[in-house]
Amino acid sequence: AKYNLAICYMDGIGTQKDKEKAFDLFLESTIQPYKSTVRSRVGCHFQSGKGAKKNIIRSFKWYLKSAKNGYVKSQICVGSCYECGKGTDKNEIEAFKWY
């Protein structure tokens, strides 16, 4: 339910847009272990700085949590982070593994 409410705040569905409130709700909903999509979204917020202070290292960590649970979009993000050295050390071998 918190995930869906976060989307409402993010997109302004039935309420004013509030990216910070959306981020807080996304973060709260990551507690549920099957929410790999939410963990990926938290990574996106840290990467872009929308709703949360930009932090590439935290972004990578959230993408990695999601990727380890099999979420393909996050696996691609982790590969990209390793390839470019964003939020982690540059490592082309690790990048290849995640792609």
Coordinates of N, CA and C in Angstrom, one line a residue:
A1 N 0.8 -1.2 0.0 CA 0.0 0.0 0.0 C 0.9 1.3 0.0
K2 N 2.0 1.2 0.8 CA 2.8 2.4 0.8 C 3.5 2.7 -0.6
Y3 N 3.8 1.6 -1.3 CA 4.4 1.7 -2.6 C 3.4 2.5 -3.5
N4 N 2.1 2.0 -3.5 CA 1.1 2.7 -4.4 C 0.9 4.1 -4.0
L5 N 0.9 4.4 -2.7 CA 0.7 5.8 -2.2 C 1.9 6.6 -2.6
A6 N 3.1 6.0 -2.6 CA 4.3 6.8 -3.1 C 4.2 7.1 -4.5
I7 N 3.6 6.3 -5.4 CA 3.4 6.6 -6.8 C 2.5 7.7 -6.9
C8 N 1.4 7.7 -6.1 CA 0.5 8.8 -6.2 C 1.1 10.2 -5.9
Y9 N 2.0 10.2 -4.8 CA 2.7 11.4 -4.5 C 3.7 11.8 -5.6
M10 N 4.4 10.8 -6.2 CA 5.4 11.0 -7.2 C 4.7 11.7 -8.5
D11 N 3.6 11.1 -8.9 CA 2.9 11.5 -10.1 C 1.8 12.5 -9.9
G12 N 1.5 12.9 -8.7 CA 0.4 13.8 -8.4 C -1.0 13.2 -8.7
I13 N -1.2 12.0 -8.4 CA -2.5 11.3 -8.6 C -3.3 11.4 -7.4
G14 N -4.4 12.3 -7.4 CA -5.2 12.5 -6.3 C -4.7 13.4 -5.2
T15 N -3.5 13.9 -5.4 CA -2.8 14.7 -4.4 C -1.8 15.6 -5.1
Q16 N -1.3 16.6 -4.4 CA -0.2 17.4 -5.0 C 1.1 16.6 -5.1
K17 N 1.9 16.8 -6.2 CA 3.1 16.1 -6.3 C 4.0 16.5 -5.2
D18 N 4.7 15.5 -4.6 CA 5.6 15.7 -3.5 C 6.7 14.6 -3.6
K19 N 7.8 14.9 -4.2 CA 8.8 13.9 -4.5 C 9.5 13.5 -3.2
E20 N 9.6 14.4 -2.2 CA 10.2 14.0 -0.9 C 9.3 13.0 -0.2
K21 N 8.0 13.3 -0.1 CA 7.1 12.4 0.5 C 7.1 11.0 -0.2
A22 N 7.1 11.1 -1.5 CA 7.1 9.8 -2.3 C 8.4 9.0 -2.0
F23 N 9.5 9.7 -1.9 CA 10.8 9.0 -1.6 C 10.7 8.3 -0.2
D24 N 10.1 9.1 0.8 CA 10.0 8.5 2.1 C 9.1 7.3 2.1
L25 N 8.1 7.3 1.4 CA 7.2 6.1 1.3 C 7.8 5.0 0.6
F26 N 8.5 5.3 -0.5 CA 9.3 4.2 -1.2 C 10.3 3.6 -0.2
L27 N 11.0 4.4 0.5 CA 12.0 3.9 1.5 C 11.3 3.0 2.5
E28 N 10.2 3.4 3.1 CA 9.5 2.6 4.0 C 9.0 1.3 3.5
S29 N 8.6 1.3 2.2 CA 8.1 0.0 1.6 C 9.2 -1.0 1.2
T30 N 10.5 -0.6 1.3 CA 11.6 -1.5 1.0 C 11.8 -2.6 2.0
I31 N 11.2 -2.4 3.2 CA 11.3 -3.4 4.2 C 10.8 -4.7 3.8
Q32 N 9.8 -4.7 3.0 CA 9.2 -6.0 2.5 C 10.2 -6.7 1.5
P33 N 10.7 -7.9 1.8 CA 11.8 -8.5 1.0 C 11.5 -8.7 -0.4
Y34 N 10.2 -8.8 -0.8 CA 9.9 -9.1 -2.2 C 9.8 -7.8 -3.1
K35 N 10.1 -6.7 -2.5 CA 9.9 -5.4 -3.2 C 11.2 -5.0 -3.9
S36 N 11.7 -5.8 -4.8 CA 12.9 -5.4 -5.6 C 12.7 -4.2 -6.4
T37 N 11.5 -4.0 -6.9 CA 11.2 -2.8 -7.8 C 11.3 -1.6 -6.9
V38 N 10.8 -1.6 -5.7 CA 10.9 -0.5 -4.8 C 12.4 -0.1 -4.5
R39 N 13.2 -1.1 -4.2 CA 14.6 -0.9 -4.0 C 15.3 -0.3 -5.2
S40 N 14.9 -0.7 -6.3 CA 15.4 -0.1 -7.6 C 15.0 1.4 -7.7
R41 N 13.8 1.6 -7.3 CA 13.3 3.0 -7.4 C 14.0 3.9 -6.4
V42 N 14.3 3.4 -5.2 CA 15.1 4.2 -4.2 C 16.4 4.5 -4.8
G43 N 17.0 3.5 -5.5 CA 18.3 3.7 -6.1 C 18.2 4.8 -7.2
C44 N 17.2 4.9 -7.9 CA 16.9 5.9 -8.9 C 16.9 7.3 -8.3
H45 N 16.2 7.4 -7.1 CA 16.0 8.6 -6.4 C 17.4 9.1 -5.9
F46 N 18.2 8.3 -5.4 CA 19.5 8.7 -4.9 C 20.4 9.0 -6.1
Q47 N 20.2 8.4 -7.2 CA 21.0 8.7 -8.4 C 20.6 10.1 -9.0
S48 N 19.4 10.4 -9.1 CA 18.9 11.6 -9.7 C 18.8 12.8 -8.7
G49 N 18.7 12.5 -7.4 CA 18.6 13.6 -6.5 C 17.2 14.1 -6.4
K50 N 16.2 13.4 -6.9 CA 14.8 13.8 -6.9 C 14.1 13.1 -5.6
G51 N 13.8 14.0 -4.7 CA 13.1 13.5 -3.5 C 14.1 13.1 -2.4
A52 N 15.4 13.0 -2.7 CA 16.4 12.6 -1.8 C 17.7 13.3 -2.3
K53 N 18.6 13.6 -1.3 CA 19.9 14.2 -1.7 C 20.7 13.2 -2.6
K54 N 21.2 13.7 -3.7 CA 21.9 12.9 -4.6 C 23.1 12.2 -3.9
N55 N 23.2 10.9 -4.1 CA 24.2 10.1 -3.5 C 24.5 8.9 -4.3
I56 N 25.5 8.9 -5.1 CA 25.8 7.8 -6.1 C 26.1 6.5 -5.4
I57 N 26.8 6.6 -4.2 CA 27.2 5.4 -3.5 C 26.0 4.7 -3.0
R58 N 25.1 5.4 -2.4 CA 23.8 4.8 -1.8 C 23.0 4.3 -3.0
S59 N 23.0 5.0 -4.1 CA 22.2 4.6 -5.3 C 22.7 3.2 -5.7
F60 N 24.0 3.0 -5.8 CA 24.6 1.7 -6.2 C 24.2 0.6 -5.2
K61 N 24.3 0.9 -3.9 CA 23.9 -0.1 -2.9 C 22.5 -0.5 -3.0
W62 N 21.5 0.4 -3.3 CA 20.1 0.0 -3.5 C 19.9 -0.8 -4.7
Y63 N 20.6 -0.4 -5.8 CA 20.5 -1.1 -7.1 C 21.0 -2.6 -6.8
L64 N 22.1 -2.7 -6.1 CA 22.7 -4.0 -5.9 C 21.8 -4.9 -5.0
K65 N 21.1 -4.3 -4.0 CA 20.1 -5.1 -3.2 C 19.0 -5.6 -4.1
S66 N 18.5 -4.8 -5.0 CA 17.5 -5.2 -5.9 C 18.0 -6.2 -6.9
A67 N 19.1 -6.0 -7.5 CA 19.7 -6.9 -8.5 C 19.9 -8.3 -7.9
K68 N 20.4 -8.3 -6.7 CA 20.6 -9.7 -6.1 C 19.4 -10.5 -5.9
N69 N 18.2 -9.8 -5.9 CA 16.9 -10.5 -5.8 C 16.4 -10.8 -7.2
G70 N 17.2 -10.5 -8.3 CA 16.8 -10.9 -9.6 C 16.0 -9.9 -10.4
Y71 N 16.0 -8.6 -10.0 CA 15.3 -7.6 -10.7 C 16.2 -7.1 -11.9
V72 N 15.8 -7.5 -13.1 CA 16.6 -7.3 -14.3 C 17.0 -5.8 -14.5
K73 N 16.1 -4.9 -14.3 CA 16.4 -3.5 -14.5 C 17.5 -3.0 -13.6
S74 N 17.5 -3.5 -12.4 CA 18.6 -3.2 -11.4 C 19.9 -3.9 -11.8
Q75 N 19.8 -5.1 -12.3 CA 21.0 -5.8 -12.8 C 21.7 -5.0 -13.9
I76 N 21.0 -4.4 -14.7 CA 21.5 -3.5 -15.8 C 22.2 -2.3 -15.2
C77 N 21.5 -1.7 -14.2 CA 22.0 -0.5 -13.5 C 23.3 -0.8 -12.8
V78 N 23.4 -2.0 -12.1 CA 24.6 -2.4 -11.4 C 25.7 -2.6 -12.5
G79 N 25.4 -3.2 -13.6 CA 26.4 -3.4 -14.6 C 27.0 -2.0 -15.1
S80 N 26.1 -1.1 -15.3 CA 26.4 0.2 -15.7 C 27.3 0.9 -14.7
C81 N 26.9 0.8 -13.4 CA 27.7 1.4 -12.3 C 29.1 0.8 -12.3
Y82 N 29.3 -0.5 -12.4 CA 30.6 -1.1 -12.5 C 31.4 -0.6 -13.7
E83 N 30.7 -0.5 -14.8 CA 31.3 -0.2 -16.1 C 31.9 1.3 -16.0
C84 N 31.1 2.2 -15.4 CA 31.5 3.6 -15.4 C 32.2 4.0 -14.1
G85 N 32.2 3.1 -13.1 CA 32.7 3.5 -11.8 C 31.9 4.5 -11.0
K86 N 30.6 4.3 -11.1 CA 29.7 5.3 -10.4 C 29.1 4.6 -9.2
G87 N 29.6 5.1 -8.0 CA 29.1 4.5 -6.7 C 29.9 3.3 -6.3
T88 N 30.8 2.9 -7.1 CA 31.7 1.8 -6.8 C 33.0 1.9 -7.6
D89 N 33.9 1.0 -7.4 CA 35.1 1.0 -8.2 C 34.8 0.5 -9.6
K90 N 35.5 1.1 -10.6 CA 35.3 0.6 -12.0 C 35.8 -0.8 -12.1
N91 N 35.0 -1.7 -12.7 CA 35.4 -3.1 -12.8 C 34.6 -3.7 -14.0
E92 N 35.3 -3.8 -15.1 CA 34.6 -4.2 -16.3 C 34.2 -5.7 -16.2
I93 N 35.0 -6.5 -15.5 CA 34.6 -7.9 -15.3 C 33.3 -8.0 -14.6
E94 N 33.2 -7.3 -13.5 CA 31.9 -7.3 -12.7 C 30.8 -6.7 -13.6
A95 N 31.0 -5.7 -14.4 CA 30.0 -5.1 -15.2 C 29.5 -6.2 -16.2
F96 N 30.4 -6.9 -16.8 CA 30.0 -8.0 -17.7 C 29.2 -9.0 -17.1
K97 N 29.5 -9.4 -15.8 CA 28.7 -10.4 -15.1 C 27.2 -9.9 -14.9
W98 N 27.1 -8.6 -14.6 CA 25.7 -8.1 -14.4 C 24.9 -7.9 -15.6
Y99 N 25.6 -7.6 -16.7 CA 24.9 -7.4 -18.0 C 24.5 -8.8 -18.5

